[in-house]
Coordinates of C-alpha atoms in Angstrom, one line a residue:
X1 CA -4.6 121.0 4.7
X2 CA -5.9 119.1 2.1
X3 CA -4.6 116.3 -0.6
X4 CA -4.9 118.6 -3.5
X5 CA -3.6 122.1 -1.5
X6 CA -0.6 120.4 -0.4
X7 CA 0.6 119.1 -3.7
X8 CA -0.3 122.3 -5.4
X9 CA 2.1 124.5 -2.9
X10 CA 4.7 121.8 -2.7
X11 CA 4.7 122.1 -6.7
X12 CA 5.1 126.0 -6.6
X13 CA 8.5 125.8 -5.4
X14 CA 11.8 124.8 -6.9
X15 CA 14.0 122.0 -6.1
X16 CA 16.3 123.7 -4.1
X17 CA 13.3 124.9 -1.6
X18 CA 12.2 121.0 -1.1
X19 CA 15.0 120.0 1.8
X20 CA 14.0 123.6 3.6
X21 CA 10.5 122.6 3.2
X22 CA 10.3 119.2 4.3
X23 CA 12.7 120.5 7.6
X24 CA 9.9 122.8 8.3
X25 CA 6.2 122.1 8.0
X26 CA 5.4 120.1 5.1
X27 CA 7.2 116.5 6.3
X28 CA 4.5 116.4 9.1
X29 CA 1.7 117.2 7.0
X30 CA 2.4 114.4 4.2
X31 CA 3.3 111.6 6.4
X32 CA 0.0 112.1 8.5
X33 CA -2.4 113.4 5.7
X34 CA -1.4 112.5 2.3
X35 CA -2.7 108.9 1.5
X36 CA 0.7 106.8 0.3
X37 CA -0.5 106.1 -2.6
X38 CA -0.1 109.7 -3.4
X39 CA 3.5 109.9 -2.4
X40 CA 5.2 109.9 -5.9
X41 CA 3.3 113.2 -6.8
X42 CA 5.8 115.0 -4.7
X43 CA 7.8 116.4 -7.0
X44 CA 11.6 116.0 -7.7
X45 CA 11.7 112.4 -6.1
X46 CA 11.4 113.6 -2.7
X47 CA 9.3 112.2 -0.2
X48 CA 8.8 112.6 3.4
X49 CA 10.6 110.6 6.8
X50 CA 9.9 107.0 6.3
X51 CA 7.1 105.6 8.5
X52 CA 8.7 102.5 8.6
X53 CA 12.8 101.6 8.8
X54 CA 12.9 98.1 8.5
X55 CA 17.2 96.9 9.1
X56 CA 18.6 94.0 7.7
X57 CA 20.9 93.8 10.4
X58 CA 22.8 90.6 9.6
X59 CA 23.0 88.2 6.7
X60 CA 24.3 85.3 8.6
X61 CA 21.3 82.6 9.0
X62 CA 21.5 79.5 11.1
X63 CA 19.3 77.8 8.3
X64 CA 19.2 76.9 4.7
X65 CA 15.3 76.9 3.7
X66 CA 14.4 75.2 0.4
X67 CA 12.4 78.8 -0.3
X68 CA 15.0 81.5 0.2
X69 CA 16.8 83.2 -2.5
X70 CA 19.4 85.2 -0.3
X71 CA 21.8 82.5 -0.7
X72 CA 23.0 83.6 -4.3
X73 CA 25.1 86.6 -2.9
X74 CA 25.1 86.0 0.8
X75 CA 28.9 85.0 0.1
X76 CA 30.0 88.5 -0.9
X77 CA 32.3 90.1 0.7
X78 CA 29.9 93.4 1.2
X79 CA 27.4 91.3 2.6
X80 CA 29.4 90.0 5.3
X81 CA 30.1 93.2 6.9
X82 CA 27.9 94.4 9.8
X83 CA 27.9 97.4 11.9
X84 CA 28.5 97.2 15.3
X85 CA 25.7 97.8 18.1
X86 CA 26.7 101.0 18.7
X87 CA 26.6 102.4 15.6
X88 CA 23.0 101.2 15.1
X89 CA 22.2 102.8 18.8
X90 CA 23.2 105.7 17.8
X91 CA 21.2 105.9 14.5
X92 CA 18.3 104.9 16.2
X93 CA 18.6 107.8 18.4
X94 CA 19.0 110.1 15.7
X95 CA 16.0 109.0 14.0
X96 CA 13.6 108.7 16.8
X97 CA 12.6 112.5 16.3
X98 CA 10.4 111.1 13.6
X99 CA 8.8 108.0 15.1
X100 CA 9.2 105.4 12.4
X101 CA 8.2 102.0 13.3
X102 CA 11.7 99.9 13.7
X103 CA 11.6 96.5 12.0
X104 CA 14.6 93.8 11.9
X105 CA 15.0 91.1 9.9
X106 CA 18.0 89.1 8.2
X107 CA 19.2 86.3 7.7
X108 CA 18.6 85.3 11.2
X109 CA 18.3 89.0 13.1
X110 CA 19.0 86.9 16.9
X111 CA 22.5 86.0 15.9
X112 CA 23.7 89.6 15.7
X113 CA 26.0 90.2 18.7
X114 CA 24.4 93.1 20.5
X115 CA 20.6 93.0 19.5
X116 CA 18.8 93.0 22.9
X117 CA 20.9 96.3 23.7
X118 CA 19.2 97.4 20.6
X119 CA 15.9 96.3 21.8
X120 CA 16.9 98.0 25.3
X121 CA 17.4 101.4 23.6
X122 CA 14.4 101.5 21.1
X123 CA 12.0 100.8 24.3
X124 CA 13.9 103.8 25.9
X125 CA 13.0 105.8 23.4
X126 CA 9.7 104.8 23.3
X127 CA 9.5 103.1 19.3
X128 CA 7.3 100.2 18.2
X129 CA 9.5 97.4 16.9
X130 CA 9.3 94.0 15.5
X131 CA 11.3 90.8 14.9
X132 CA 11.1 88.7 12.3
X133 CA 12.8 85.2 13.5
X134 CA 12.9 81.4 12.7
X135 CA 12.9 81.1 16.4
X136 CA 15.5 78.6 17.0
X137 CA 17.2 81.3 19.2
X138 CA 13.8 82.4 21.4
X139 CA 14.5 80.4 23.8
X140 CA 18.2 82.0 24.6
X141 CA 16.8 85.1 24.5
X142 CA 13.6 84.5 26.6
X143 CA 14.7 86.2 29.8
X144 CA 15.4 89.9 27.6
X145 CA 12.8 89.4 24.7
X146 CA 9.8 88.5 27.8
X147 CA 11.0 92.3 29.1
X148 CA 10.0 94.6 26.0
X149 CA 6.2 95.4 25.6
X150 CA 7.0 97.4 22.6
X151 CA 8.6 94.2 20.9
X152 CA 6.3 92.6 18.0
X153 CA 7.1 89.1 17.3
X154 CA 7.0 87.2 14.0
X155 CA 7.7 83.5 12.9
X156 CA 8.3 81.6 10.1
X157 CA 5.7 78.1 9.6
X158 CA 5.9 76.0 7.2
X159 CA 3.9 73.2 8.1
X160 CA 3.4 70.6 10.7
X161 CA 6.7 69.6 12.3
X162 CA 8.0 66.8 10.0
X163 CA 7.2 69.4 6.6
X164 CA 8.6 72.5 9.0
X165 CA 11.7 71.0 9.4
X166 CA 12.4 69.4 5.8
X167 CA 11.1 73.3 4.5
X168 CA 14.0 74.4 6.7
X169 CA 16.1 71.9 6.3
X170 CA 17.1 70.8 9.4
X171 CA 15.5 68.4 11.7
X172 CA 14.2 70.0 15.1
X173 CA 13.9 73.2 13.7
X174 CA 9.9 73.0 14.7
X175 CA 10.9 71.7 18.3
X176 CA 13.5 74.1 19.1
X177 CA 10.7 77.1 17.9
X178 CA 8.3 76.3 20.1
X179 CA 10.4 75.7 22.8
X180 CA 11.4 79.2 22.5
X181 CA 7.9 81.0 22.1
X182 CA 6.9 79.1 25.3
X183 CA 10.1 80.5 27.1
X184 CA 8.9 83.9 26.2
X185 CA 5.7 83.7 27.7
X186 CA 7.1 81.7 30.7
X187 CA 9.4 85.0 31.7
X188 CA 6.3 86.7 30.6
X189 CA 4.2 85.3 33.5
X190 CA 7.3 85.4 35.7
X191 CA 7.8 89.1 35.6
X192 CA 3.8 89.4 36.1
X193 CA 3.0 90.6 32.4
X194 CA 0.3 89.2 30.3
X195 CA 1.3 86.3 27.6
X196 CA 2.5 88.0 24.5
X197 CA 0.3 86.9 21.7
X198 CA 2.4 86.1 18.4
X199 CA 2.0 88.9 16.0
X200 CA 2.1 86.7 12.3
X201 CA 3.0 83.7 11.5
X202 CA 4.7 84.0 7.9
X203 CA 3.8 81.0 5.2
X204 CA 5.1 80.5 2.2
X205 CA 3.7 78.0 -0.2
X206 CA 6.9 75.8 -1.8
X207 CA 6.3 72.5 -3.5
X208 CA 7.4 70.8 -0.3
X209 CA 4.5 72.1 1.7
X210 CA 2.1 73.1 -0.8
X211 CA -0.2 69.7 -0.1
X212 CA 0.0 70.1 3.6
X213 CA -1.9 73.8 4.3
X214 CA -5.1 72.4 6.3
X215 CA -2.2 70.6 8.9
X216 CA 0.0 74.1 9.1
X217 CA -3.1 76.2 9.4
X218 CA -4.2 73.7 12.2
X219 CA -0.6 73.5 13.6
X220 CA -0.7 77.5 13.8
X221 CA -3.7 77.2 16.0
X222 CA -1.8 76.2 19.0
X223 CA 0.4 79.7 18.8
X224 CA -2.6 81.8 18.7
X225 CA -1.1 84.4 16.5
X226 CA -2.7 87.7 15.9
X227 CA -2.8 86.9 12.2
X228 CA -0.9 84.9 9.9
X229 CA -0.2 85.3 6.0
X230 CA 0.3 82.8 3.1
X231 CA 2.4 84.0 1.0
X232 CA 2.7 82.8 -2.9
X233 CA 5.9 82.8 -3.8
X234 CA 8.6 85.9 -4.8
X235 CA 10.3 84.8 -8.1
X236 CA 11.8 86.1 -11.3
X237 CA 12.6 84.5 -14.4
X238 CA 15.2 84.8 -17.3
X239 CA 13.1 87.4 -18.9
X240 CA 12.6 89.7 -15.7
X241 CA 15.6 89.9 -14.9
X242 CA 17.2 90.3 -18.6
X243 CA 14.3 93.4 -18.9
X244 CA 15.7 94.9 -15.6
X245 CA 19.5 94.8 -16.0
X246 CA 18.7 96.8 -19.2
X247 CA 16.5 99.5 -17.7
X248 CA 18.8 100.0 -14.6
X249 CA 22.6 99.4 -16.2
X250 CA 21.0 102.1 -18.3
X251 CA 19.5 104.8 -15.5
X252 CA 20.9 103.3 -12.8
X253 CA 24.4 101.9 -13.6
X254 CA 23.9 99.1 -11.6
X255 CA 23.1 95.2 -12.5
X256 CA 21.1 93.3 -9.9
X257 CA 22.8 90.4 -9.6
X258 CA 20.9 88.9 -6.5
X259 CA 17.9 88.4 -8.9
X260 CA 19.4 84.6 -9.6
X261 CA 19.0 83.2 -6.6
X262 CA 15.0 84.1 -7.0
X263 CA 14.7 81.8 -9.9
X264 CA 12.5 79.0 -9.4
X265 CA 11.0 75.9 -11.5
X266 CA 7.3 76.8 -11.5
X267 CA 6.2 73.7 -13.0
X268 CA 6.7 72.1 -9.6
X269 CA 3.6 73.6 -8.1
X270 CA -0.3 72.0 -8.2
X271 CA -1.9 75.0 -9.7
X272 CA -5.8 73.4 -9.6
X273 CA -4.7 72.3 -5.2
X274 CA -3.8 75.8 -4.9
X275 CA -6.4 77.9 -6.7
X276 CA -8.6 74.9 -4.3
X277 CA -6.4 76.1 -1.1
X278 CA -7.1 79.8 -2.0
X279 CA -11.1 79.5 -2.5
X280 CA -11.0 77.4 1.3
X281 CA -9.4 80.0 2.8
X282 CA -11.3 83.2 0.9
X283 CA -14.5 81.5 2.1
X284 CA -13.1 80.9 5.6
X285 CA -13.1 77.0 6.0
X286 CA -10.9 77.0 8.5
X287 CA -12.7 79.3 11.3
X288 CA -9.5 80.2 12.9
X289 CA -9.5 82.6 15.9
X290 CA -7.2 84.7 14.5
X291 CA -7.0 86.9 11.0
X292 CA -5.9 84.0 7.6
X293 CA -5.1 85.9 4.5
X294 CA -3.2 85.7 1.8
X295 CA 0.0 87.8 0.2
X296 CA -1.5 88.9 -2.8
X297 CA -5.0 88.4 -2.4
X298 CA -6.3 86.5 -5.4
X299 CA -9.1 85.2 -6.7
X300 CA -8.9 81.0 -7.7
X301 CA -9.0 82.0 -11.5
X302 CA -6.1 84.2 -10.8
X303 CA -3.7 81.8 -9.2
X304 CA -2.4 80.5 -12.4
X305 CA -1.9 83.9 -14.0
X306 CA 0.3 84.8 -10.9
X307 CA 3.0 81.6 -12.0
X308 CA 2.9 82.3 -15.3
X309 CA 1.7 85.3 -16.4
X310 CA 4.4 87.7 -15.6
X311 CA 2.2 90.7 -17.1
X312 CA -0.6 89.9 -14.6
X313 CA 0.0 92.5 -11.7
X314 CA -3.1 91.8 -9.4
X315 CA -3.9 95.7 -10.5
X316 CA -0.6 97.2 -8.7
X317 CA 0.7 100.1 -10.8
X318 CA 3.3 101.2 -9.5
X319 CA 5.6 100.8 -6.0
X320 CA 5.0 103.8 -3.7
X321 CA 7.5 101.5 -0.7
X322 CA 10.4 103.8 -1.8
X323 CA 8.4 107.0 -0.4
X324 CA 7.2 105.3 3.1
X325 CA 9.7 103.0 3.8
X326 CA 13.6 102.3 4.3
X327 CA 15.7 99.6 4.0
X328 CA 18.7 99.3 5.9
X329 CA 21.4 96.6 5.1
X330 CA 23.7 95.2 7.5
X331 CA 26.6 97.8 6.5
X332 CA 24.3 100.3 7.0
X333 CA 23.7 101.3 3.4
X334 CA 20.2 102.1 2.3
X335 CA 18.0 100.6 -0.2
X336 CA 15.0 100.4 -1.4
X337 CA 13.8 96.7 -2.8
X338 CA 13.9 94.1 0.3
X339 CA 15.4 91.1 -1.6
X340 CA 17.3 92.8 -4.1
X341 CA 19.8 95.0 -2.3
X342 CA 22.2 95.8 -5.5
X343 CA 20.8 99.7 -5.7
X344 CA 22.5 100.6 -2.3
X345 CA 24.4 104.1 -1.4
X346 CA 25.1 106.2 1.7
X347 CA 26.2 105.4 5.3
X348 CA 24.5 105.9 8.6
X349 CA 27.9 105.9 10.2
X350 CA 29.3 109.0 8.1
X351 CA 26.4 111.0 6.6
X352 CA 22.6 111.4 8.4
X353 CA 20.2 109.3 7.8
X354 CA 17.3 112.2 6.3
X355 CA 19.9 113.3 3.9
X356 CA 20.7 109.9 2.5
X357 CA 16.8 109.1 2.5
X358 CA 16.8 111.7 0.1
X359 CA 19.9 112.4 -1.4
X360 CA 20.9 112.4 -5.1
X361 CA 20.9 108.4 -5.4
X362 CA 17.5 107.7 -3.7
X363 CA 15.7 110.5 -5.7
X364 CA 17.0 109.0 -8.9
X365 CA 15.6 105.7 -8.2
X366 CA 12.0 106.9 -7.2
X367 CA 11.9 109.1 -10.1
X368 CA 13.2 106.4 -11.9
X369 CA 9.8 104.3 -10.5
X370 CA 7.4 107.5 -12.1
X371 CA 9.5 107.1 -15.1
X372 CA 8.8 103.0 -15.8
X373 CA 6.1 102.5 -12.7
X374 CA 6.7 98.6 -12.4
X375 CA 10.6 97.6 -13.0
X376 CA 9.9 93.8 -14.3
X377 CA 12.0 92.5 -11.4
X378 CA 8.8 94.3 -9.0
X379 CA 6.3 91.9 -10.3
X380 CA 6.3 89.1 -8.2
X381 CA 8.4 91.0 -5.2
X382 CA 6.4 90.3 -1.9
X383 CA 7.5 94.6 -1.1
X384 CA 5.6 95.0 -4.0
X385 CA 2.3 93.1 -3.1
X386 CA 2.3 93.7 0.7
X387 CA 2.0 97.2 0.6
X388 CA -1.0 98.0 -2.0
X389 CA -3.9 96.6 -1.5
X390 CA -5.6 96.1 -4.8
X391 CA -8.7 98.2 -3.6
X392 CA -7.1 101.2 -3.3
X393 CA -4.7 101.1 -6.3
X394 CA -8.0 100.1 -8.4
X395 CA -9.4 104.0 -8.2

């Protein structure tokens, strides 16, 4: 069936045939042949099961990094509450009918009680999953995490170790990381299994480590990652989030308050050493074994824009996440933006899961994204810029 056919017939019918329709035929055919990009033509703000699920199944972190905003509204009372491991178990086993790749993420996702029976039930059932971790807890964990060959691992680098552990702030962060990643791959070998290879190392550039990117990127060698990723950093300023809170008070009736803690002072960053970092690494100066790139991918002459130009959007014109991917917070609400979890509604516990995905609250919102196509609060969000790479949004 092609692009153009299946639109057209989806498009024939009325809202009320869109559940009935997506139950039957048409969910497989758009998440296996209908480019993402072309999600939001579906009409009504419906969109098919989520490829992705990625669960933010704790806020608690063991950590303070200089870098992270979550720390504006990690003290509220509705962020403290977690389900148990049960209660994600048995979502997980409702969902697997649809095969979405299962992603976990926090805080710090190892100190939820309960996790490797999580990790125990999604290799029963035969899902791809991933962790992403600041691996001061691998090492407790080796024996279980060496087990899964379904399990994808991801760190957090910020430098050599003295810059690691100020970034973090906490000395022996870097130690204590290692440590663990070599336990894995020592119950690896012990069980007679091949070394798992790191999936991605995550990098941010903060004015902490921003001089010190040829000693990380040499410092990553010795974990031979499959790939790792610079990111620039996700901010928002006075103006973004003013222009938001009037758009979705408005549409939404809701204010996203967690937009403070994503306020940063710009002027601390060496625009001319990074748009120099971003030409060494675009011509590949560093001849790494393993796949260097950067989140967004700009050009030097764009670097500046990205600080200060807040209607420079690296050609993304709208966010299509909301159609392919879910976002699961620790009380097992769903939303849709990563970092900005104010737009929340349902519960996994009481109603099921494909109804919320596209019940009355997540419908408005993605119409609400055809409606405006970039909230301001999306342009500098790392869901945002992941997700669209600027050669396909450019035709």
């Amino acid at each position: 069936m092609s692009t153009e056919t299946l639109i057209h017939k989806l498009k024939k019918h009325s809202i009320k045939d869109i559940p009935r329709l997506f139950k039957a035929n048409y969910d497989h055919y758009i998440r296996h042949d209908l480019p993402y990009y072309l999600y939001d033509k579906i009409p009504f703000g419906y969109a098919p099961a989520p490829r992705s699920i990625n669960i933010k199944i704790t806020n608690r972190c063991n950590l303070n990094c200089v870098m992270c905003g979550q720390t504006a509204t990690r003290h509220q009372k509705w962020q403290q509450e977690e389900l148990s491991a049960d209660d994600w178990i048995h979502f997980l086993r409702s969902a697997a009918h649809f095969n979405p790749y299962i992603s976990f993420w926090g805080g710090e996702p190892l100190m939820f009680d309960g996790i490797i029976d999580i990790f125990r039930e999604i290799h029963r059932l035969g899902l791809q999953t991933g962790i992403i971790t600041n691996g001061l807890l691998l090492e407790k964990y080796a024996p279980d995490l060496a087990s899964f060959d379904n399990l994808h691992i991801g760190i957090s680098l910020d430098g050599p170790p003295e810059i690691h552990d100020e970034v973090r702030c906490r000395k022996g962060t870097f130690q204590k990381m290692e440590d663990g990643l070599n336990a894995v791959n020592h119950f690896r070998k012990k069980y007679g299994k091949q070394p798992k290879q790191l999936s991605v190392i995550f990098s941010t550039i903060t004015p902490k480590n921003q001089y010190h990117f040829p000693e990380l990127i040499d410092t990553a060698r010795r974990f031979n990652p499959e790939e790792m990723c610079i990111s620039y950093l996700t901010f928002v300023t006075n103006e973004l989030i003013a222009g938001t809170n009037r758009i979705t008070e408005e549409q939404l009736n809701t204010r996203f308050d967690s937009l403070e803690g994503f306020k940063a002072d710009i002027t601390q960053y060496d625009i001319p050493h990074i748009e120099k970092l971003t030409e060494m690494i675009r011509s590949n100066e560093f001849n790494v074994p393993f796949k260097l790139h950067f989140n967004p991918v700009l050009n030097p002459d764009e670097v500046k824009r990205y600080y200060f130009d807040m209607r420079f959007t690296m050609g993304r014109k709208t966010c299509f996440r909301p159609w392919f991917i879910a976002e699961l917070l620790p009380n097992g609400q769903l939303n849709f933006c990563p970092d900005f979890p104010d737009y929340r509604f349902g519960d996994i516990r009481t109603t099921p899961f494909l109804k919320i995905w596209n019940g009355t609250e997540a419908r408005a919102f993605r119409k609400l994204l055809k409606k405006f196509k970039l909230l301001p609060m999306c342009v500098r969000c790392c869901g945002l810029l992941t997700h669209q790479p600027r050669s396909v949004l450019r035709h």
